[in-house]
Structure formats: structure tokens, C-alpha cells
PDB file of C-alpha atoms in Angstrom:
ATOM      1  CA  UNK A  25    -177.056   4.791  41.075  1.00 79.00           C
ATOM      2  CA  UNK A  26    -178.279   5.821  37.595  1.00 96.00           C
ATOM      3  CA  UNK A  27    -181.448   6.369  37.208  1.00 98.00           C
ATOM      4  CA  UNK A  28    -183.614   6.349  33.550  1.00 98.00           C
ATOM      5  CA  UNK A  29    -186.492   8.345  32.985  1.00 98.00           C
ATOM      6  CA  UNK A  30    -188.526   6.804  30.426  1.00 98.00           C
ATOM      7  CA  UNK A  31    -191.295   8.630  28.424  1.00 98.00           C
ATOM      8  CA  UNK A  32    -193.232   6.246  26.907  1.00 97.00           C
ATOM      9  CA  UNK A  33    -193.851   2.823  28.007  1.00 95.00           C
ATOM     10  CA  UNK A  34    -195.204   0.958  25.473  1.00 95.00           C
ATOM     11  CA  UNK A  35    -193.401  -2.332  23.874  1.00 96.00           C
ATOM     12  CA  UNK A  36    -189.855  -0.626  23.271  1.00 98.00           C
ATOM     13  CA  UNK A  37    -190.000   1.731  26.300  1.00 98.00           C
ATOM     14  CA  UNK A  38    -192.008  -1.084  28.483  1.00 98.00           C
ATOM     15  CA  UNK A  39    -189.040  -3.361  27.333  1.00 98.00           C
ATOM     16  CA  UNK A  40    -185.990  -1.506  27.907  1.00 98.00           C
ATOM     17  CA  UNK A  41    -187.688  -0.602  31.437  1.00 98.00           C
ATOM     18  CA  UNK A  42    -187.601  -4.118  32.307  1.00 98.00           C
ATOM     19  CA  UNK A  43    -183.380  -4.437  30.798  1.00 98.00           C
ATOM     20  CA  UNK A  44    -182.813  -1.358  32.662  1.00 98.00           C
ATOM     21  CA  UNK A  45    -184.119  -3.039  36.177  1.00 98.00           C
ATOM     22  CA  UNK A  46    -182.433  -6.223  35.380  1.00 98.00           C
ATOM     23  CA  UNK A  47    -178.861  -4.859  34.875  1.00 98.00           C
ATOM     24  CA  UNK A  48    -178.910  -2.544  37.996  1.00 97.00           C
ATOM     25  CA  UNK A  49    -180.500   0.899  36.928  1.00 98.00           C
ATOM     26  CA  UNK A  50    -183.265   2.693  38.861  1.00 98.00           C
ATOM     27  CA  UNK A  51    -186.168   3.731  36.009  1.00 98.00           C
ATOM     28  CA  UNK A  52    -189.007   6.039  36.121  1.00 98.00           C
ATOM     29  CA  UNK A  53    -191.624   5.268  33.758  1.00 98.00           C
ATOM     30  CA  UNK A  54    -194.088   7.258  31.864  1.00 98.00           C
ATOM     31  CA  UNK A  55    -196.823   6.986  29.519  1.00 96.00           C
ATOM     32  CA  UNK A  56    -199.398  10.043  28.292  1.00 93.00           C
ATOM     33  CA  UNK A  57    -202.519   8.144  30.137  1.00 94.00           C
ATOM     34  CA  UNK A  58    -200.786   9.374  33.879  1.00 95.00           C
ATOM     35  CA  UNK A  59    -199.154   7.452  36.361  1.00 97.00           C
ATOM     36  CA  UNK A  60    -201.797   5.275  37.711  1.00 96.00           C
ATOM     37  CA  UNK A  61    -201.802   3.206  34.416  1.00 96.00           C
ATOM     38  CA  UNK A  62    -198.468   1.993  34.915  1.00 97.00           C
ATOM     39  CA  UNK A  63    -199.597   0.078  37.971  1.00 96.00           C
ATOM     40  CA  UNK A  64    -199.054  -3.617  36.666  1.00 97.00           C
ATOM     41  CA  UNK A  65    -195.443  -2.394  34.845  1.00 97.00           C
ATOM     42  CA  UNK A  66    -194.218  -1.090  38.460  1.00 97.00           C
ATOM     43  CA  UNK A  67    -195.577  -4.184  40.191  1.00 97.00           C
ATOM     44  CA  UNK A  68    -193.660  -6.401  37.443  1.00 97.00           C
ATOM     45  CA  UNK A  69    -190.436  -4.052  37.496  1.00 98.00           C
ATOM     46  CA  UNK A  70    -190.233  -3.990  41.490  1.00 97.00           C
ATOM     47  CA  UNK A  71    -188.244  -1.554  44.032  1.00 97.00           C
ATOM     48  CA  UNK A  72    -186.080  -0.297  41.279  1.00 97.00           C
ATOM     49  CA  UNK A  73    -189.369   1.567  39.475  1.00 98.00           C
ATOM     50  CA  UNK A  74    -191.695   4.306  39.807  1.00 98.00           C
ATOM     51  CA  UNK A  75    -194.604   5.469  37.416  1.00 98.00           C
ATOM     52  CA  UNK A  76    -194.442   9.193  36.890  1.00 98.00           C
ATOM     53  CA  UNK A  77    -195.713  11.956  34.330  1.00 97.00           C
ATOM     54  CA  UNK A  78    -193.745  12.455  31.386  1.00 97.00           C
ATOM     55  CA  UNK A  79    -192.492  16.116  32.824  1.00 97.00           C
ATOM     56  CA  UNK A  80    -190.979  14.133  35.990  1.00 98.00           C
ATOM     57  CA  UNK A  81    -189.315  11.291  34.508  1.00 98.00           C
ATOM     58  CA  UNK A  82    -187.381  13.658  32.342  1.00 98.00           C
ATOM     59  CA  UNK A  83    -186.524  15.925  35.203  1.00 98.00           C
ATOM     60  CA  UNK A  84    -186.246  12.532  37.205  1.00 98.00           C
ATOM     61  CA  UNK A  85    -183.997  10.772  34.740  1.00 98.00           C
ATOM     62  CA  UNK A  86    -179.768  11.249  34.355  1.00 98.00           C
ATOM     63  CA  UNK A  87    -180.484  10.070  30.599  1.00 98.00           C
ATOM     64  CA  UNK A  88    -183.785   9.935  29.335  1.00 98.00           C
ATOM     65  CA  UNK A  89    -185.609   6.974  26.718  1.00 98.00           C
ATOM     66  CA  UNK A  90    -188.132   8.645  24.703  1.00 98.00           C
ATOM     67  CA  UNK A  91    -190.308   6.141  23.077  1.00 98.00           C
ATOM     68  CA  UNK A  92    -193.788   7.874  21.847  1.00 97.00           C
ATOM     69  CA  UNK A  93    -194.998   7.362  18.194  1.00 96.00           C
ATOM     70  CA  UNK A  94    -193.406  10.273  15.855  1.00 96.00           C
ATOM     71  CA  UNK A  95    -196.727  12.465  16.093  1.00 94.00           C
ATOM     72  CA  UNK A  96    -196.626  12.618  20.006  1.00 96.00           C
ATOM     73  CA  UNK A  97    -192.857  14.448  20.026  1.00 96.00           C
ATOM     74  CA  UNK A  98    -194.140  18.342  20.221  1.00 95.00           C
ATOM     75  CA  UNK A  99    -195.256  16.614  23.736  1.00 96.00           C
ATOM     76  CA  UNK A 100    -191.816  15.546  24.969  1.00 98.00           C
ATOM     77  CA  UNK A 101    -190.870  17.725  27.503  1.00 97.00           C
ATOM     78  CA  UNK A 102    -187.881  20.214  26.882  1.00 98.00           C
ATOM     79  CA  UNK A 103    -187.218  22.296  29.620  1.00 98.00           C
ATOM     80  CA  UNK A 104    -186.383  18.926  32.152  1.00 98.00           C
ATOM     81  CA  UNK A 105    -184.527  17.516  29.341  1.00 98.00           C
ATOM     82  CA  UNK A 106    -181.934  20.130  28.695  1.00 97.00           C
ATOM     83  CA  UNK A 107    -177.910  19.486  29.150  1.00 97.00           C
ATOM     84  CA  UNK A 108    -179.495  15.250  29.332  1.00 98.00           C
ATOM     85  CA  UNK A 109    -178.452  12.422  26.913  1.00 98.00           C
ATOM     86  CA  UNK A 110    -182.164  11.188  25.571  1.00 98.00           C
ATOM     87  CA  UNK A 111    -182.161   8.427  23.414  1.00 98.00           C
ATOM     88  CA  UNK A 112    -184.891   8.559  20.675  1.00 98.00           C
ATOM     89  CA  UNK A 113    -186.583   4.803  19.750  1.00 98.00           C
ATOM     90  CA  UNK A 114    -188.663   6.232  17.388  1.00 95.00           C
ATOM     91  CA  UNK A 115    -189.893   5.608  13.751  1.00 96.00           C
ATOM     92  CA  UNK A 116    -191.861   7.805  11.344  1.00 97.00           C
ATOM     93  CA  UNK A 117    -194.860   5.723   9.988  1.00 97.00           C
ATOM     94  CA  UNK A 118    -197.247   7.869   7.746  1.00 96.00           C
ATOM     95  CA  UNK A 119    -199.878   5.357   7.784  1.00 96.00           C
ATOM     96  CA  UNK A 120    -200.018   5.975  11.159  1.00 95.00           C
ATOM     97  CA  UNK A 121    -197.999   9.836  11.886  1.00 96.00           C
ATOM     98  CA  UNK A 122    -199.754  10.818   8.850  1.00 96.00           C
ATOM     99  CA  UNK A 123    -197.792  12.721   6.148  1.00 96.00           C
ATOM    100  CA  UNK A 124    -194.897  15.350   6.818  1.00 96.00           C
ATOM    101  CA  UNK A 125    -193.660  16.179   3.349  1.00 97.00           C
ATOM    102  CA  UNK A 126    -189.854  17.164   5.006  1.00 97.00           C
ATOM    103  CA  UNK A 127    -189.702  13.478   6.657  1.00 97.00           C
ATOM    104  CA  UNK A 128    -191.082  12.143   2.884  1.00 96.00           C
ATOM    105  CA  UNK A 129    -188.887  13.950   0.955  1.00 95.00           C
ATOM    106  CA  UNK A 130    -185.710  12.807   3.295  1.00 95.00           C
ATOM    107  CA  UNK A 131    -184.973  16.317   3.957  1.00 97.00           C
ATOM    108  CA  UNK A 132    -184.640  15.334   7.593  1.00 97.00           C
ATOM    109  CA  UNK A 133    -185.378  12.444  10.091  1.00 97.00           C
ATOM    110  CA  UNK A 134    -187.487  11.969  12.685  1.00 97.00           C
ATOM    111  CA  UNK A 135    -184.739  11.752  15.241  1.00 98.00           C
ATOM    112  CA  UNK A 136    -183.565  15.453  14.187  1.00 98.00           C
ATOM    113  CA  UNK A 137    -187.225  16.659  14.555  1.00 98.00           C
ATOM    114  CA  UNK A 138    -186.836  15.630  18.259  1.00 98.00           C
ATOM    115  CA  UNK A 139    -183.834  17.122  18.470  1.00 98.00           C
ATOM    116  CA  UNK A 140    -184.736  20.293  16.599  1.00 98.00           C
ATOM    117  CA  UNK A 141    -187.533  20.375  19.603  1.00 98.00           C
ATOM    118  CA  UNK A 142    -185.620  20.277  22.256  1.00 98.00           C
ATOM    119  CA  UNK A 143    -182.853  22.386  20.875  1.00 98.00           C
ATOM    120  CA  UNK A 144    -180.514  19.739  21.694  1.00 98.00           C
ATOM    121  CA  UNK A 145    -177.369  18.259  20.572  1.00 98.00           C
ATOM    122  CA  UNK A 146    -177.477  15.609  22.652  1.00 98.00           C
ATOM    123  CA  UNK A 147    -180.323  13.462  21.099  1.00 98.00           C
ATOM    124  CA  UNK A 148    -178.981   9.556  19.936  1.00 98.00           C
ATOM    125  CA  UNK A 149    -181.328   7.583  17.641  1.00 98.00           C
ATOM    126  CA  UNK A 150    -181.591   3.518  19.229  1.00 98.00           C
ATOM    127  CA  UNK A 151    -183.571   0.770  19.202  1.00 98.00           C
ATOM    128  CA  UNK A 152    -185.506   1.727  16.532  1.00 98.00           C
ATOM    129  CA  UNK A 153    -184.634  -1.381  14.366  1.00 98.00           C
ATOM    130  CA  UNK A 154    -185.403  -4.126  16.613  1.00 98.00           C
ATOM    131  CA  UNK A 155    -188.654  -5.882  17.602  1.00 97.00           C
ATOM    132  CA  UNK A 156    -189.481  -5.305  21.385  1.00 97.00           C
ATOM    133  CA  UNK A 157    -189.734  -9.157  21.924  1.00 97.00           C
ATOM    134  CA  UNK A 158    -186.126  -9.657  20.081  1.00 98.00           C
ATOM    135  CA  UNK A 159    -184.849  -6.818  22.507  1.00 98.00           C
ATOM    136  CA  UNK A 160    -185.868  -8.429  25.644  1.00 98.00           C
ATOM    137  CA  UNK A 161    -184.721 -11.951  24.994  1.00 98.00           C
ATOM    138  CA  UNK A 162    -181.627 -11.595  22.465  1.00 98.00           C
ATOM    139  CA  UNK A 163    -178.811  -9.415  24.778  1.00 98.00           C
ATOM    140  CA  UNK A 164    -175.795 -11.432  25.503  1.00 98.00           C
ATOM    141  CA  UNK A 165    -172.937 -10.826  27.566  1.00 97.00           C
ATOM    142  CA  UNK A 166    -170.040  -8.611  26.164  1.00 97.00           C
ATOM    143  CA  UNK A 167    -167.707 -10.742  24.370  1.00 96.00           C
ATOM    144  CA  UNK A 168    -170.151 -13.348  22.932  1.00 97.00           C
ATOM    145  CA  UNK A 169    -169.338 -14.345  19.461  1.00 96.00           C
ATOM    146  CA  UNK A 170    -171.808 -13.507  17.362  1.00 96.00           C
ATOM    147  CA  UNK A 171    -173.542 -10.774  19.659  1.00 98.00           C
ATOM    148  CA  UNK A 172    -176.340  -8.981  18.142  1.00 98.00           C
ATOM    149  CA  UNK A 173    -175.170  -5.070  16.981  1.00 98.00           C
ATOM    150  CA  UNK A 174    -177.633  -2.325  17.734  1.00 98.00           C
ATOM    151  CA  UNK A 175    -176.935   1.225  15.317  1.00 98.00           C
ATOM    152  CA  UNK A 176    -176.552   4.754  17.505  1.00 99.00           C
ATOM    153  CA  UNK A 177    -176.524   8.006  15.456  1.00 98.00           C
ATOM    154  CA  UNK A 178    -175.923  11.443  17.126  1.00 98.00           C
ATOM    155  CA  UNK A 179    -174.233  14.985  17.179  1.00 98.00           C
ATOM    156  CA  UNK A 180    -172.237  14.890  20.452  1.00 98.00           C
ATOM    157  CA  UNK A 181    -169.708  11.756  21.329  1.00 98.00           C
ATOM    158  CA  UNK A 182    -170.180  11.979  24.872  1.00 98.00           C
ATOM    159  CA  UNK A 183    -173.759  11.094  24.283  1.00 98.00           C
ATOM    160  CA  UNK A 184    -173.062   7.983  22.209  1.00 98.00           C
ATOM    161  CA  UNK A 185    -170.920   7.030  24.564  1.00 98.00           C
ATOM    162  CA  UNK A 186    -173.767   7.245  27.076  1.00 98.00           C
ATOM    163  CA  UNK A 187    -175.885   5.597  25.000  1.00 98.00           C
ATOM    164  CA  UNK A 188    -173.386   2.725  23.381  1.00 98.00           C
ATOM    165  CA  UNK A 189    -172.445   1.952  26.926  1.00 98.00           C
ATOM    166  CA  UNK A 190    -176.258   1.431  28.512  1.00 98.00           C
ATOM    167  CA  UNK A 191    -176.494  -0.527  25.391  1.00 98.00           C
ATOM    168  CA  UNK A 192    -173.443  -2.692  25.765  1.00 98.00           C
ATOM    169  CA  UNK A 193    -175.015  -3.449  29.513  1.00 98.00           C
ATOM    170  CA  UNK A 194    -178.123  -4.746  28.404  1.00 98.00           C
ATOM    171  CA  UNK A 195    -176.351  -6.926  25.974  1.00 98.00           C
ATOM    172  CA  UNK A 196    -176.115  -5.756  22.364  1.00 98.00           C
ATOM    173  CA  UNK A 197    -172.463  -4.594  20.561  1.00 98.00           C
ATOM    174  CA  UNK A 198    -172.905  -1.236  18.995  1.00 98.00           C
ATOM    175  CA  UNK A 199    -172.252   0.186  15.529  1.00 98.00           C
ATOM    176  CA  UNK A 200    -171.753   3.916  15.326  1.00 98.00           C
ATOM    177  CA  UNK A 201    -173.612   5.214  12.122  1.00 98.00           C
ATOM    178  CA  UNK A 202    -172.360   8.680  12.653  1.00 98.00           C
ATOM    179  CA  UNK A 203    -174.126  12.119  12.894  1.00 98.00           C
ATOM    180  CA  UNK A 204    -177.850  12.346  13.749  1.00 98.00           C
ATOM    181  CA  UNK A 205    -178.499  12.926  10.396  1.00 98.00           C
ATOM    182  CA  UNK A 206    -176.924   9.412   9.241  1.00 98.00           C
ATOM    183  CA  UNK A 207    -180.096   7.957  10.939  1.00 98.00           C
ATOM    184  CA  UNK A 208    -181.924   7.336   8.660  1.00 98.00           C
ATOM    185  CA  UNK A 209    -179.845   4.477   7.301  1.00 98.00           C
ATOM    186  CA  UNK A 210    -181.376   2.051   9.696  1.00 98.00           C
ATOM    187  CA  UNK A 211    -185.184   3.428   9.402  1.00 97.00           C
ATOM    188  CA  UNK A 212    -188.091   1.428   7.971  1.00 96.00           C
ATOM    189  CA  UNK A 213    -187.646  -0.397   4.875  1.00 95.00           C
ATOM    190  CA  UNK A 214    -183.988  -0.258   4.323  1.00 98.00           C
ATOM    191  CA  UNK A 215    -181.641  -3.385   4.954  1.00 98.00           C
ATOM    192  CA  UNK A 216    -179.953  -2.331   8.489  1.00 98.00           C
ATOM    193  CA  UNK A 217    -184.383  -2.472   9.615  1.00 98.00           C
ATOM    194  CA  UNK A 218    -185.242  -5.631  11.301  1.00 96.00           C
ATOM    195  CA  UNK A 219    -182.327  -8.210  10.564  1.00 97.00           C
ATOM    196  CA  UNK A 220    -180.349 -10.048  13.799  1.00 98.00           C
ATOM    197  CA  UNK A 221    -177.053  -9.099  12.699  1.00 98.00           C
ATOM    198  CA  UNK A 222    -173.708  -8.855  14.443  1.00 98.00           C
ATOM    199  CA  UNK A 223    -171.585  -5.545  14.305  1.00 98.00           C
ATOM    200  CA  UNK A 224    -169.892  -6.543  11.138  1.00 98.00           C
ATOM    201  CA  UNK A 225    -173.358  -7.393   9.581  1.00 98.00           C
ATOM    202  CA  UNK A 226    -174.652  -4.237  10.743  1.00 98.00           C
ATOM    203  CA  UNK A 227    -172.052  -2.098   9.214  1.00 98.00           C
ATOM    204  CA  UNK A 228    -172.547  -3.715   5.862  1.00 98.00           C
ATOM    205  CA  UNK A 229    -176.228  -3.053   6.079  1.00 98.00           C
ATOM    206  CA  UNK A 230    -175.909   0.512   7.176  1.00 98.00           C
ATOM    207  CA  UNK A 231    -173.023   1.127   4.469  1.00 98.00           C
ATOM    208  CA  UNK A 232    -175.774  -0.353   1.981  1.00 98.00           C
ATOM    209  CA  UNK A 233    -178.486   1.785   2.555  1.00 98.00           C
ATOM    210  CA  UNK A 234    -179.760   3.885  -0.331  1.00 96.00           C
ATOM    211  CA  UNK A 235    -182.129   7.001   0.180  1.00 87.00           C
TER     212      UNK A 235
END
């Protein structure tokens, strides 16, 4: 049985905890306040679920959700995460990250900071442009016309293909933007950010994505 550690468990993380459950994983959850405030998300996620620190659900995890705002990633764990697949839900916001002049200038993405902590090439930017509530109530079963597409970005294909296929599970086809670096056509602001499109959409909005 795969099991998902999940550091951070806020709406995305809380959220994917709860698709994870639902289509047959095991999860371990994590948030930075400890264990015992994860209480009510265990009791609502059942047998399948434990709360754990951050450092355990990554050593815990076969693949590993990290969903903590942009300014908490020099606190992801790296030793428990190395050789794993960890998929990165994160956005930059300055208003709330504050500034970082290489994330402002486009120099790099958010994603690749993570990655660049971790000294990993197996980090794959997800979720990161759709609402949590959308996420939990939108996946459809594989095949559905009209299925909702969900952008991955990464260096190594055998972690897409981890990622693309926990995605395809919880109901949601997947475009592949490329390299890690190609993130940042489906940040904030830009057209692939926000809209229920299908894979064909997707790739349109990706493909017209300025910098």
C-alpha cells in the first residue's frame, strides 16, 4: 500500500489528504503546530491517517506533498526526503513571502528553490493552480469528456510519472509543461492560474503564457 507523507495540511495539503484516503492511499499528515493539532483532520480522514511531524511524514511517506507557504521551505526536511518524488503545491506571494528579488525578476521559481534545497531532481510542481474547494469536488473518472487538466513540471520523468499518475487517480487529466523550470507558466496571474480547463485548454493556456 502506498503511503503519502504530507507536510503541510492546510486547504491544498488538508484536501489532497482527504483524495488520497478516498482513492485507497495510506497518508501521514503534518503541519508546523505538531501532531496533536491534526486531531479533527485524522478523526475526519479515518484508519487510513496518522498526524506526524514534518521530519516523519517525509521519512514516513513513498512520495511526499509539500504544501507550506513559499517562506516556510528552508523548513522542509531534506535528509528524509532524498531519492523521494515530492510534489511541490506551492505559490510565491510577496504580499505575503515578502520580496525575493531572484523569484521577482523570474530568474527562478519557487518550485526550483525547493528543489535547489533539497538538492533534488526529483521535485514536480502540482496543484498550485487550483482552488482547494475546486480540487476536492471537481475529479472525475479517467475517460470523462471534458475532465479537468491539472499542469506537472519537473526534471526527472519517472517523477512525473509518479506524480501524473496519483493525479490521474484522484481524478484530473494531466498536461506535462516540461522541465521544472517551465513552472512558472501556470503561477499567479498568468492564464493557465485558476481557469477549469480540460487538457487541450490547458495546453493553450500554458503555451500562452508570457513572462
Amino acid at each position: 500500500m502506498t503511503t503519502i507523507g504530507i507536510i503541510g495540511s492546510g486547504h491544498i495539503g488538508g484536501t489532497l489528504a482527504h483524495l488520497a484516503v478516498q482513492h485507497g492511499y495510506d497518508v501521514v499528515v503534518s503541519n508546523s503546530r505538531g501532531p496533536e493539532t491534526l486531531v479533527d483532520l485524522v478523526g475526519e480522514l479515518g484508519d487510513r491517517a496518522r498526524a506526524a511531524t514534518a521530519t516523519e511524514a517525509a521519512e514516513a511517506g513513498d512520495f511526499v506533498v509539500v504544501s507550506v507557504p513559499f517562506l516556510a521551505v528552508d523548513q522542509v526536511p531534506v535528509e528524509q526526503l532524498q531519492g523521494k518524488v515530492v510534489i511541490d503545491t506551492n505559490n510565491y506571494y510577496w504580499e505575503r513571502d515578502g520580496h525575493h528579488e531572484a523569484l521577482d525578476s523570474g530568474a527562478t521559481t519557487s518550485a526550483e528553490v525547493l528543489a535547489e534545497h533539497l538538492g533534488s531532481d526529483q521535485v514536480v510542481k502540482a496543484f498550485n493552480h487550483i482552488q482547494s474547494d475546486h480540487l476536492g469536488s471537481q475529479g472525475k473518472p479517467s475517460g470523462t469528456p471534458g475532465r479537468r487538466a491539472l499542469a506537472i513540471a519537473g526534471d526527472s520523468d519517472s517523477a512525473k510519472s509518479t506524480a501524473a499518475a496519483f493525479i490521474d487517480r484522484i481524478g484530473f487529466d494531466v498536461v506535462d509543461a516540461g522541465d521544472l523550470a517551465e513552472g512558472w507558466r501556470y503561477q499567479r496571474d498568468l492564464p493557465a492560474y485558476g481557469p477549469e480547463l480540460d487538457a487541450a485548454g490547458l495546453t493553450q493556456a500554458l503555451a500562452a503564457a508570457t513572462r
